[in-house]
Tab-separated table of C-alpha atoms and ligand atoms in Angstrom:
chain	number	residue	atom	x	y	z
O	6	MET	CA	-88.951	120.386	-81.432
O	7	ASP	CA	-90.387	118.967	-84.664
O	8	ALA	CA	-89.715	115.456	-85.906
O	9	ILE	CA	-90.065	113.881	-89.336
O	10	ARG	CA	-91.920	110.602	-89.595
O	11	VAL	CA	-91.237	108.341	-92.587
O	12	ARG	CA	-92.858	105.031	-93.586
O	13	GLY	CA	-90.460	103.131	-95.776
O	14	GLY	CA	-90.663	100.921	-98.817
O	15	LYS	CA	-92.226	103.133	-101.476
O	16	PRO	CA	-90.264	103.823	-104.658
O	17	LEU	CA	-89.917	107.527	-105.473
O	18	VAL	CA	-91.282	108.682	-108.806
O	19	GLY	CA	-91.518	112.166	-110.320
O	20	LYS	CA	-89.654	115.436	-110.396
O	21	VAL	CA	-88.006	117.408	-107.623
O	22	LYS	CA	-86.612	120.918	-108.012
O	23	VAL	CA	-83.368	121.822	-106.329
O	24	SER	CA	-83.257	125.070	-104.292
O	25	GLY	CA	-80.449	127.633	-104.286
O	26	ALA	CA	-77.177	126.598	-102.650
O	27	LYS	CA	-77.005	127.368	-98.934
O	28	ASN	CA	-73.216	127.334	-98.898
O	29	ALA	CA	-73.078	129.789	-101.805
O	30	ALA	CA	-75.750	132.100	-100.384
O	31	LEU	CA	-74.042	132.480	-96.978
O	32	PRO	CA	-70.725	133.973	-98.184
O	33	ILE	CA	-72.548	136.067	-100.800
O	34	LEU	CA	-74.743	137.584	-98.079
O	35	CYS	CA	-71.558	138.468	-96.184
O	36	ALA	CA	-70.047	139.957	-99.360
O	37	THR	CA	-72.806	142.603	-99.350
O	38	LEU	CA	-70.784	144.274	-96.572
O	39	LEU	CA	-68.106	145.158	-99.127
O	40	SER	CA	-70.392	147.832	-100.585
O	41	ASP	CA	-72.717	150.432	-99.033
O	42	GLY	CA	-75.470	150.066	-101.617
O	43	GLU	CA	-78.548	147.861	-101.800
O	44	SER	CA	-77.918	144.319	-103.062
O	45	LYS	CA	-80.435	141.716	-104.130
O	46	LEU	CA	-79.966	137.960	-103.991
O	47	ARG	CA	-82.340	135.670	-105.869
O	48	ASN	CA	-82.856	131.898	-105.656
O	49	VAL	CA	-82.056	131.957	-101.943
O	50	PRO	CA	-83.383	128.910	-100.053
O	51	ALA	CA	-85.767	129.415	-97.105
O	52	LEU	CA	-83.493	128.029	-94.395
O	53	ARG	CA	-82.605	128.723	-90.811
O	54	ASP	CA	-78.950	129.450	-91.715
O	55	ILE	CA	-80.121	132.227	-94.044
O	56	GLU	CA	-82.203	133.712	-91.207
O	57	THR	CA	-79.191	133.505	-88.900
O	58	THR	CA	-77.003	135.350	-91.409
O	59	ALA	CA	-79.715	137.978	-91.896
O	60	ALA	CA	-79.874	138.440	-88.110
O	61	LEU	CA	-76.102	138.856	-88.021
O	62	LEU	CA	-76.131	141.474	-90.798
O	63	ARG	CA	-78.912	143.316	-88.939
O	64	PHE	CA	-76.855	143.226	-85.737
O	65	LEU	CA	-73.973	144.747	-87.696
O	66	GLY	CA	-76.307	147.538	-88.774
O	67	ARG	CA	-77.643	146.622	-92.221
O	68	GLY	CA	-81.340	146.295	-93.019
O	69	VAL	CA	-82.172	142.868	-94.458
O	70	ASN	CA	-85.472	141.714	-95.962
O	71	VAL	CA	-85.741	137.976	-96.260
O	72	ASN	CA	-88.538	136.940	-98.537
O	73	ALA	CA	-87.179	133.689	-99.958
O	74	PRO	CA	-86.293	133.126	-102.699
O	75	GLU	CA	-85.357	136.825	-102.605
O	76	VAL	CA	-83.243	138.610	-100.043
O	77	VAL	CA	-82.533	142.331	-100.140
O	78	VAL	CA	-79.702	143.808	-98.106
O	79	GLU	CA	-80.482	147.497	-97.809
O	80	ALA	CA	-78.026	150.305	-98.331
O	81	GLY	CA	-76.256	151.521	-95.195
O	82	LYS	CA	-72.942	152.874	-93.949
O	83	ASP	CA	-73.114	152.695	-90.189
O	84	VAL	CA	-71.820	149.242	-89.573
O	85	ARG	CA	-70.538	148.135	-86.186
O	86	PRO	CA	-67.840	145.574	-87.032
O	87	GLU	CA	-68.650	143.123	-84.291
O	88	ALA	CA	-70.178	139.633	-84.432
O	89	PRO	CA	-71.280	138.320	-81.014
O	90	TYR	CA	-70.997	134.765	-79.731
O	91	GLU	CA	-74.789	134.352	-79.563
O	92	LEU	CA	-75.004	134.566	-83.355
O	93	VAL	CA	-71.710	132.930	-84.317
O	94	LYS	CA	-72.356	129.865	-82.132
O	95	GLN	CA	-75.592	129.193	-84.042
O	96	MET	CA	-73.728	128.933	-87.307
O	97	ARG	CA	-70.003	128.688	-87.931
O	98	ALA	CA	-70.298	130.342	-91.336
O	99	SER	CA	-70.777	133.615	-89.411
O	100	VAL	CA	-66.970	133.913	-89.405
O	101	LEU	CA	-67.386	134.884	-93.061
O	102	VAL	CA	-68.068	138.470	-91.975
O	103	LEU	CA	-64.490	138.754	-90.699
O	104	GLY	CA	-62.824	139.300	-94.105
O	105	PRO	CA	-65.345	141.863	-95.407
O	106	LEU	CA	-65.441	143.799	-92.087
O	107	LEU	CA	-61.671	143.956	-91.825
O	108	ALA	CA	-61.275	145.065	-95.438
O	109	ARG	CA	-64.037	147.693	-95.171
O	110	PHE	CA	-63.582	149.096	-91.688
O	111	GLY	CA	-60.001	148.185	-90.755
O	112	ARG	CA	-61.243	146.426	-87.661
O	113	ALA	CA	-63.381	143.458	-86.742
O	114	LYS	CA	-64.300	141.695	-83.548
O	115	VAL	CA	-65.821	138.321	-84.232
O	116	SER	CA	-66.486	135.528	-81.786
O	117	LEU	CA	-64.500	132.339	-82.304
O	118	PRO	CA	-67.013	129.750	-83.405
O	119	GLY	CA	-65.751	127.006	-81.085
O	120	GLY	CA	-65.994	123.310	-81.890
O	121	CYS	CA	-69.049	121.870	-83.533
O	122	ALA	CA	-70.723	118.502	-83.809
O	123	ILE	CA	-68.604	117.309	-86.749
O	124	GLY	CA	-65.198	118.386	-85.477
O	125	ALA	CA	-62.991	121.094	-83.972
O	126	ARG	CA	-63.027	123.175	-87.169
O	127	PRO	CA	-60.365	125.772	-86.374
O	128	ILE	CA	-60.073	129.038	-88.348
O	129	ASP	CA	-56.279	129.365	-88.189
O	130	GLN	CA	-55.995	129.420	-91.994
O	131	HIS	CA	-58.407	132.354	-92.266
O	132	LEU	CA	-56.381	134.265	-89.670
O	133	LYS	CA	-53.067	133.382	-91.304
O	134	GLY	CA	-54.375	134.922	-94.529
O	135	PHE	CA	-55.401	138.182	-92.820
O	136	GLU	CA	-52.050	138.372	-91.012
O	137	ALA	CA	-50.189	137.952	-94.296
O	138	MET	CA	-52.206	140.952	-95.524
O	139	GLY	CA	-50.960	143.058	-92.620
O	140	ALA	CA	-53.653	142.603	-89.991
O	141	THR	CA	-52.760	142.142	-86.352
O	142	ILE	CA	-54.798	139.451	-84.721
O	143	LYS	CA	-55.474	139.085	-81.021
O	144	LEU	CA	-57.566	136.439	-79.353
O	145	GLU	CA	-59.338	137.841	-76.300
O	146	ARG	CA	-62.064	136.250	-74.210
O	147	GLY	CA	-63.223	134.003	-77.025
O	148	TYR	CA	-63.161	136.750	-79.636
O	149	VAL	CA	-60.876	137.354	-82.597
O	150	ILE	CA	-59.924	141.011	-82.714
O	151	ALA	CA	-58.390	141.870	-86.051
O	152	GLU	CA	-57.006	145.304	-86.892
O	153	CYS	CA	-55.214	146.866	-89.790
O	154	GLY	CA	-54.741	150.287	-91.364
O	155	ARG	CA	-55.418	149.151	-94.871
O	156	LEU	CA	-55.002	145.516	-95.856
O	157	ARG	CA	-52.298	145.027	-98.469
O	158	GLY	CA	-52.206	142.362	-101.124
O	159	ALA	CA	-50.141	139.309	-100.182
O	160	GLU	CA	-49.142	135.797	-101.115
O	161	VAL	CA	-51.050	133.329	-99.004
O	162	CYS	CA	-50.428	129.595	-99.164
O	163	PHE	CA	-53.114	127.666	-97.290
O	164	ASP	CA	-51.828	124.591	-95.450
O	165	LEU	CA	-54.933	122.750	-96.566
O	166	PRO	CA	-57.810	123.661	-98.848
O	167	THR	CA	-60.504	125.345	-96.763
O	168	VAL	CA	-63.772	126.469	-98.320
O	169	THR	CA	-64.770	129.320	-96.005
O	170	GLY	CA	-61.086	130.180	-95.418
O	171	THR	CA	-60.565	130.700	-99.149
O	172	GLU	CA	-63.797	132.722	-99.323
O	173	ASN	CA	-62.952	134.909	-96.335
O	174	VAL	CA	-59.431	135.748	-97.537
O	175	MET	CA	-60.634	136.278	-101.132
O	176	MET	CA	-63.227	138.825	-99.926
O	177	ALA	CA	-60.572	140.641	-97.893
O	178	ALA	CA	-58.163	140.638	-100.859
O	179	ALA	CA	-60.838	142.207	-103.078
O	180	LEU	CA	-60.406	145.493	-101.141
O	181	ALA	CA	-56.712	145.191	-100.223
O	182	LYS	CA	-54.080	147.472	-101.687
O	183	GLY	CA	-52.363	145.685	-104.569
O	184	ARG	CA	-52.338	142.134	-105.794
O	185	SER	CA	-52.839	138.924	-103.858
O	186	THR	CA	-52.048	135.378	-104.846
O	187	LEU	CA	-53.833	132.656	-102.913
O	188	VAL	CA	-52.329	129.185	-103.252
O	189	ASN	CA	-53.797	125.751	-102.364
O	190	CYS	CA	-57.313	127.193	-102.451
O	191	ALA	CA	-60.508	125.205	-102.114
O	192	ARG	CA	-61.952	124.527	-105.572
O	193	GLU	CA	-65.591	124.049	-104.574
O	194	PRO	CA	-68.240	125.503	-106.932
O	195	GLU	CA	-69.368	127.784	-104.078
O	196	VAL	CA	-65.932	129.493	-104.056
O	197	GLU	CA	-66.260	130.036	-107.795
O	198	GLU	CA	-69.766	131.421	-107.321
O	199	LEU	CA	-68.562	133.930	-104.726
O	200	ALA	CA	-65.801	135.073	-107.089
O	201	ARG	CA	-68.423	135.525	-109.820
O	202	VAL	CA	-70.401	137.835	-107.515
O	203	LEU	CA	-67.314	139.751	-106.378
O	204	ASN	CA	-66.377	140.293	-110.015
O	205	LYS	CA	-69.925	141.533	-110.691
O	206	MET	CA	-69.314	144.024	-107.867
O	207	GLY	CA	-66.211	145.257	-109.668
O	208	ALA	CA	-63.481	143.071	-108.158
O	209	GLU	CA	-60.759	141.553	-110.304
O	210	ILE	CA	-60.444	137.902	-109.443
O	211	ASP	CA	-59.026	135.145	-111.639
O	212	GLY	CA	-58.631	131.457	-111.064
O	213	ALA	CA	-61.497	130.730	-108.630
O	214	GLY	CA	-62.395	127.063	-109.062
O	215	THR	CA	-58.686	126.191	-109.384
O	216	ASP	CA	-56.165	125.956	-106.575
O	217	VAL	CA	-54.502	129.315	-107.344
O	218	ILE	CA	-56.546	132.515	-107.187
O	219	HIS	CA	-55.240	135.948	-108.222
O	220	VAL	CA	-56.935	139.067	-106.880
O	221	ARG	CA	-56.229	142.676	-107.800
O	222	GLY	CA	-57.477	144.777	-104.905
O	223	ARG	CA	-59.863	147.672	-105.401
O	224	GLU	CA	-60.122	150.987	-103.562
O	225	GLN	CA	-62.834	151.664	-100.962
O	226	GLY	CA	-66.046	152.600	-102.714
O	227	GLU	CA	-65.115	150.790	-105.919
O	228	LEU	CA	-67.089	147.647	-105.102
O	229	LEU	CA	-70.727	148.156	-106.052
O	230	PRO	CA	-73.950	146.465	-104.954
O	231	PHE	CA	-75.217	143.550	-107.027
O	232	ASP	CA	-78.232	141.571	-108.139
O	233	HIS	CA	-77.510	137.871	-108.417
O	234	ALA	CA	-79.324	134.516	-108.645
O	235	ILE	CA	-77.598	131.824	-106.574
O	236	ILE	CA	-76.495	128.520	-108.181
O	237	PRO	CA	-78.437	125.344	-107.356
O	238	ASP	CA	-77.495	123.370	-104.249
O	239	ARG	CA	-75.376	120.425	-105.385
O	240	ILE	CA	-75.581	118.724	-101.991
O	241	GLU	CA	-79.363	118.975	-101.892
O	242	ALA	CA	-79.410	117.532	-105.425
O	243	GLY	CA	-77.079	114.711	-104.364
O	244	THR	CA	-79.240	113.991	-101.330
O	245	TYR	CA	-82.327	113.501	-103.530
O	246	MET	CA	-80.253	111.353	-105.898
O	247	CYS	CA	-79.345	109.021	-103.017
O	248	ALA	CA	-82.930	109.070	-101.738
O	249	ALA	CA	-84.161	108.003	-105.183
O	250	ALA	CA	-81.681	105.127	-105.305
O	251	MET	CA	-82.933	103.522	-102.077
O	252	ASN	CA	-85.911	101.568	-103.453
O	253	GLU	CA	-86.267	99.463	-106.578
O	254	GLY	CA	-88.694	100.971	-109.061
O	255	SER	CA	-87.701	104.579	-108.334
O	256	ASP	CA	-87.492	106.976	-111.268
O	257	VAL	CA	-86.741	110.567	-110.265
O	258	ILE	CA	-85.749	113.655	-112.187
O	259	VAL	CA	-83.750	116.113	-110.088
O	260	GLU	CA	-84.344	119.457	-111.774
O	261	GLY	CA	-81.941	122.357	-111.835
O	262	ALA	CA	-78.844	120.378	-110.889
O	263	GLU	CA	-75.417	120.976	-112.395
O	264	ILE	CA	-74.014	117.537	-113.180
O	265	GLN	CA	-70.460	118.853	-113.578
O	266	ASP	CA	-70.507	119.803	-109.882
O	267	LEU	CA	-71.557	116.276	-108.896
O	268	GLU	CA	-69.165	114.158	-110.932
O	269	ALA	CA	-67.636	112.112	-108.109
O	270	LEU	CA	-71.076	111.204	-106.744
O	271	VAL	CA	-72.480	110.375	-110.182
O	272	LEU	CA	-69.523	108.100	-110.911
O	273	LYS	CA	-69.894	106.239	-107.625
O	274	MET	CA	-73.651	105.866	-108.083
O	275	ARG	CA	-73.167	104.425	-111.556
O	276	GLN	CA	-70.538	102.003	-110.225
O	277	ALA	CA	-73.107	100.949	-107.651
O	278	GLY	CA	-75.556	100.076	-110.438
O	279	VAL	CA	-77.838	103.106	-110.243
O	280	GLU	CA	-78.857	104.475	-113.645
O	281	VAL	CA	-77.897	108.138	-113.817
O	282	SER	CA	-78.518	110.160	-116.964
O	283	THR	CA	-78.678	113.847	-117.733
O	284	GLU	CA	-81.323	115.719	-119.623
O	285	GLY	CA	-80.364	119.392	-119.928
O	286	GLN	CA	-80.152	120.817	-116.408
O	287	SER	CA	-81.820	117.739	-114.947
O	288	ILE	CA	-80.428	114.488	-113.627
O	289	ARG	CA	-82.531	111.355	-113.928
O	290	ILE	CA	-82.024	108.576	-111.391
O	291	ARG	CA	-83.449	105.115	-111.897
O	292	ARG	CA	-83.044	102.094	-109.729
O	293	THR	CA	-84.013	99.016	-111.658
O	294	GLY	CA	-82.035	96.300	-109.900
O	295	PRO	CA	-79.728	95.456	-107.009
O	296	ILE	CA	-77.037	97.811	-105.716
O	297	ARG	CA	-73.357	96.832	-105.772
O	298	SER	CA	-70.946	97.774	-103.017
O	299	VAL	CA	-68.549	100.639	-103.771
O	300	ASN	CA	-65.808	102.205	-101.648
O	301	VAL	CA	-65.658	105.962	-101.127
O	302	THR	CA	-63.172	108.276	-99.463
O	303	THR	CA	-64.137	111.891	-98.957
O	304	ALA	CA	-61.809	114.565	-100.353
O	305	PRO	CA	-61.882	118.271	-101.209
O	306	HIS	CA	-63.655	119.115	-104.483
O	307	PRO	CA	-63.591	117.617	-107.084
O	308	GLY	CA	-63.271	114.530	-104.850
O	309	PHE	CA	-66.200	112.830	-103.158
O	310	PRO	CA	-67.843	115.500	-100.924
O	311	THR	CA	-67.868	115.032	-97.169
O	312	ASP	CA	-71.363	116.561	-97.284
O	313	MET	CA	-72.554	113.468	-99.234
O	314	GLN	CA	-70.776	110.824	-97.169
O	315	ALA	CA	-73.641	110.025	-94.773
O	316	GLN	CA	-76.266	109.798	-97.522
O	317	PHE	CA	-74.079	107.537	-99.703
O	318	LEU	CA	-73.201	105.339	-96.729
O	319	VAL	CA	-76.912	104.712	-96.189
O	320	LEU	CA	-77.272	103.632	-99.812
O	321	MET	CA	-74.424	101.165	-99.251
O	322	THR	CA	-76.414	99.391	-96.506
O	323	THR	CA	-78.627	98.121	-99.346
O	324	ALA	CA	-75.656	97.010	-101.498
O	325	LYS	CA	-74.448	93.462	-101.915
O	326	GLY	CA	-71.033	92.967	-100.348
O	327	GLU	CA	-68.730	95.123	-98.291
O	328	SER	CA	-68.236	98.877	-98.862
O	329	VAL	CA	-65.535	100.875	-97.147
O	330	VAL	CA	-66.550	104.499	-96.509
O	331	SER	CA	-63.752	106.737	-95.204
O	332	GLU	CA	-64.150	110.277	-93.933
O	333	THR	CA	-61.004	112.378	-94.255
O	334	ILE	CA	-62.243	115.988	-93.947
O	335	PHE	CA	-63.833	116.124	-90.496
O	336	GLU	CA	-62.798	114.056	-87.501
O	337	ASN	CA	-66.267	113.403	-86.094
O	338	ARG	CA	-68.544	112.878	-89.042
O	339	MET	CA	-69.751	109.311	-88.510
O	340	MET	CA	-72.475	110.094	-85.989
O	341	HIS	CA	-75.136	108.591	-88.214
O	342	VAL	CA	-73.504	105.157	-87.849
O	343	PRO	CA	-74.757	104.278	-84.338
O	344	GLU	CA	-78.240	105.486	-85.303
O	345	LEU	CA	-78.159	103.371	-88.472
O	346	GLN	CA	-77.004	100.377	-86.448
O	347	ARG	CA	-80.198	100.800	-84.426
O	348	MET	CA	-82.041	100.518	-87.741
O	349	ASN	CA	-80.397	97.125	-88.352
O	350	ALA	CA	-77.537	98.341	-90.553
O	351	ASP	CA	-74.456	96.118	-90.465
O	352	ILE	CA	-71.610	98.607	-90.048
O	353	ALA	CA	-68.240	98.192	-88.347
O	354	LEU	CA	-66.771	101.550	-87.434
O	355	ARG	CA	-63.024	101.960	-86.952
O	356	GLY	CA	-62.178	105.579	-86.343
O	357	ASN	CA	-63.365	107.439	-89.402
O	358	THR	CA	-63.727	104.378	-91.586
O	359	ALA	CA	-66.985	102.502	-91.799
O	360	VAL	CA	-67.175	99.011	-93.258
O	361	VAL	CA	-70.740	98.552	-94.426
O	362	SER	CA	-71.955	95.011	-95.138
O	363	GLY	CA	-75.105	94.257	-96.992
O	364	PRO	CA	-77.639	94.027	-98.207
O	365	VAL	CA	-79.689	94.345	-95.030
O	366	LYS	CA	-83.334	95.153	-94.579
O	367	LEU	CA	-83.358	98.347	-92.564
O	368	THR	CA	-85.998	98.559	-89.859
O	369	GLY	CA	-87.723	101.736	-88.688
O	370	ALA	CA	-86.752	103.278	-85.338
O	371	SER	CA	-86.701	106.569	-83.483
O	372	VAL	CA	-83.398	108.183	-84.382
O	373	MET	CA	-81.628	111.478	-83.915
O	374	ALA	CA	-78.557	113.192	-85.283
O	375	THR	CA	-76.712	116.305	-84.303
O	376	ASP	CA	-75.559	117.352	-87.756
O	377	LEU	CA	-77.348	118.414	-90.893
O	378	ARG	CA	-76.168	115.790	-93.385
O	379	ALA	CA	-76.393	112.967	-90.847
O	380	SER	CA	-80.044	113.931	-90.257
O	381	ALA	CA	-80.719	113.808	-93.996
O	382	SER	CA	-79.112	110.370	-94.181
O	383	LEU	CA	-81.495	109.066	-91.504
O	384	ILE	CA	-84.489	110.225	-93.534
O	385	ILE	CA	-83.047	108.421	-96.548
O	386	ALA	CA	-82.637	105.287	-94.427
O	387	GLY	CA	-86.263	105.652	-93.335
O	388	LEU	CA	-87.380	105.640	-96.988
O	389	ALA	CA	-86.151	102.059	-97.367
O	390	ALA	CA	-86.842	100.803	-93.841
O	391	GLU	CA	-89.587	98.443	-92.863
O	392	GLY	CA	-92.135	100.272	-90.743
O	393	GLU	CA	-91.899	103.745	-89.302
O	394	THR	CA	-88.830	105.875	-88.685
O	395	GLU	CA	-89.024	109.033	-86.631
O	396	VAL	CA	-86.116	111.421	-87.145
O	397	ARG	CA	-85.902	113.735	-84.159
O	398	ARG	CA	-84.301	117.118	-83.636
O	399	VAL	CA	-85.198	118.285	-87.121
O	400	TYR	CA	-83.637	121.601	-86.159
O	401	HIS	CA	-80.507	120.498	-88.022
O	402	LEU	CA	-82.386	119.544	-91.175
O	403	ASP	CA	-84.118	122.909	-91.262
O	404	ARG	CA	-80.710	124.570	-91.370
O	405	GLY	CA	-80.005	123.089	-94.785
O	406	TYR	CA	-82.964	121.453	-96.560
O	407	GLU	CA	-85.833	123.565	-97.801
O	408	HIS	CA	-89.221	121.816	-97.389
O	409	ILE	CA	-87.664	118.352	-97.430
O	410	GLU	CA	-90.854	116.587	-96.366
O	411	ALA	CA	-92.915	118.359	-99.046
O	412	LYS	CA	-90.354	117.587	-101.747
O	413	LEU	CA	-90.078	113.882	-100.823
O	414	GLY	CA	-93.844	113.668	-100.311
O	415	ALA	CA	-94.434	114.943	-103.852
O	416	LEU	CA	-92.263	112.048	-105.094
O	417	GLY	CA	-94.561	109.570	-103.367
O	418	ALA	CA	-92.739	109.077	-100.058
O	419	SER	CA	-94.893	108.555	-97.023
O	420	ILE	CA	-93.482	111.349	-94.883
O	421	GLU	CA	-94.837	113.959	-92.490
O	422	ARG	CA	-93.627	116.563	-90.043
O	423	VAL	CA	-94.765	116.095	-86.496
O	424	LYS	CA	-94.933	119.492	-84.821
O	425	GLY	CA	-93.550	119.787	-81.324
O	426	ALA	CA	-92.533	116.116	-80.981
O	427	MET	CA	-90.235	115.198	-78.101
U	6	LIG	N1	-59.507	123.681	-91.327
U	6	LIG	C1	-58.417	124.030	-90.563
U	6	LIG	N2	-58.142	125.354	-90.380
U	6	LIG	C2	-58.895	126.331	-90.938
U	6	LIG	C3	-59.994	125.972	-91.729
U	6	LIG	C4	-60.278	124.629	-91.914
U	6	LIG	O1	-57.711	123.163	-90.040
U	6	LIG	O2	-58.567	127.509	-90.724
U	6	LIG	C5	-59.817	122.258	-91.559
U	6	LIG	C6	-61.182	121.866	-91.021
U	6	LIG	O3	-61.157	121.568	-89.646
U	6	LIG	C7	-61.486	120.660	-91.877
U	6	LIG	C8	-60.877	121.022	-93.232
U	6	LIG	O4	-59.931	122.048	-92.942
U	6	LIG	O5	-60.855	119.521	-91.361
U	6	LIG	C9	-61.830	121.529	-94.279
U	6	LIG	O6	-62.714	122.470	-93.705
U	6	LIG	P1	-63.296	123.733	-94.495
U	6	LIG	O7	-62.718	124.960	-93.917
U	6	LIG	O8	-63.177	123.513	-95.950
U	6	LIG	O9	-64.830	123.657	-94.068
U	6	LIG	P2	-65.752	124.908	-93.858
U	6	LIG	O10	-65.373	125.958	-94.794
U	6	LIG	O11	-65.853	125.236	-92.417
U	6	LIG	C10	-67.519	124.255	-95.674
U	6	LIG	C11	-68.999	123.970	-95.707
U	6	LIG	C12	-69.276	122.646	-95.017
U	6	LIG	C13	-68.503	121.558	-95.755
U	6	LIG	C14	-67.010	121.904	-95.779
U	6	LIG	C15	-66.170	120.924	-96.584
U	6	LIG	C16	-69.906	126.219	-95.706
U	6	LIG	C17	-70.677	127.262	-94.989
U	6	LIG	N3	-69.692	125.070	-95.045
U	6	LIG	O12	-67.168	124.317	-94.293
U	6	LIG	O13	-70.659	122.406	-95.145
U	6	LIG	O14	-68.687	120.318	-95.115
U	6	LIG	O15	-66.827	123.199	-96.350
U	6	LIG	O16	-66.618	120.840	-97.881
U	6	LIG	O17	-69.529	126.399	-96.845
U	6	LIG	C18	-72.757	121.541	-94.515
U	6	LIG	O18	-73.289	122.248	-95.376
U	6	LIG	O19	-73.396	120.607	-93.918
U	6	LIG	C19	-71.357	121.767	-94.152
U	6	LIG	C20	-70.853	121.359	-92.991
């Protein structure tokens, strides 16, 4: 498996362009199942998760051409509404085919994703939504088997805001008979982006991006194929913003980022003493002096994103004083902490709260993480560490960051991919 080798200490200078949002592209690829025609997605990142979704759509019976940044899902009717464990276990977002399959074909058999590195991540809220719409749900041998004649519009109140749960139920509601009201929805920009695409297809959805979404269901055949360019990846943008803040003298322009989707991060970075300014669709990050400690607690959007927690925590190792970083979304999302401790970080971990004391001089080490954002945080740590850091099991990084070593290298980082490292 490849590794990424970083030599720390160099400020980053220059421009980096953000790719399309992985977590917007995945549900939108699944939404192509709501129509029989050929759909085209643009600005799709070249990532393993996109390949996995394409493989899943092919297994279901649709032709898919991935030629990032373009993906074409070919026209086709003969879909087998079944997602096997082999594909779902590679990527939890595969459960996003459940809503479209059920709405289109009245039946779906999709493997339960099981736990993952960051937590148990149940899908009970997705299932509760489908049941409210009239589906019967059975769990058999690790599979969800959902059946319905025709889904009917319903009132669904989620017990907690779930991003893919909101997306799954919203896609199902788009083809249900009558109106649906979804309450306590996730407000993430990716949910809003999916609604934008569904509306382009002919759906009638209001309120996406707020906690109440109204959907007026369409008849079979009324949702049409689409051509759509995916929004920029706010988490990739935020990751480069944190990377730029690690060394004094850095001056980086993150191009194609939507600052309104990154408000909580921008606020915290400014409190920490990082200069953040916007120029059109670009965000400029300058680090001209020391970093101050800041506390963060992750929360659903528009709160501080769990997907930025690891990267921001690394920045706090360079801050003067004590920062308290609390994770509230996933129960096992502090796996970067023991690796960072091996890099000389001073962090006391109590459950899901990390108390980070600094500033410390990080030192390079061989490190490894079993989750995407944790892996990115270790690369960021390597950028400021003395000596060489080797981040292993880059498999996770390749799921979510397009050409990360090339992008950081172009900013002046000393970074390379080592093919086939242990
Ligand atoms: N939850 C339930 N029941 C459900 C669904 C969720 O209890 O039926 C819980 C989860 O266990 C978690 C919380 O609700 O504690 C929020 O989870 P959510 O469902 O919102 O997460 P997700 O939809 O599975 C998406 C992103 C994640 C991101 C989270 C939170 C995609 C494909 N994935 O996951 O992205 O961390 O929202 O913002 O959109 C990543 O890109 O690295 C990543 C993990």
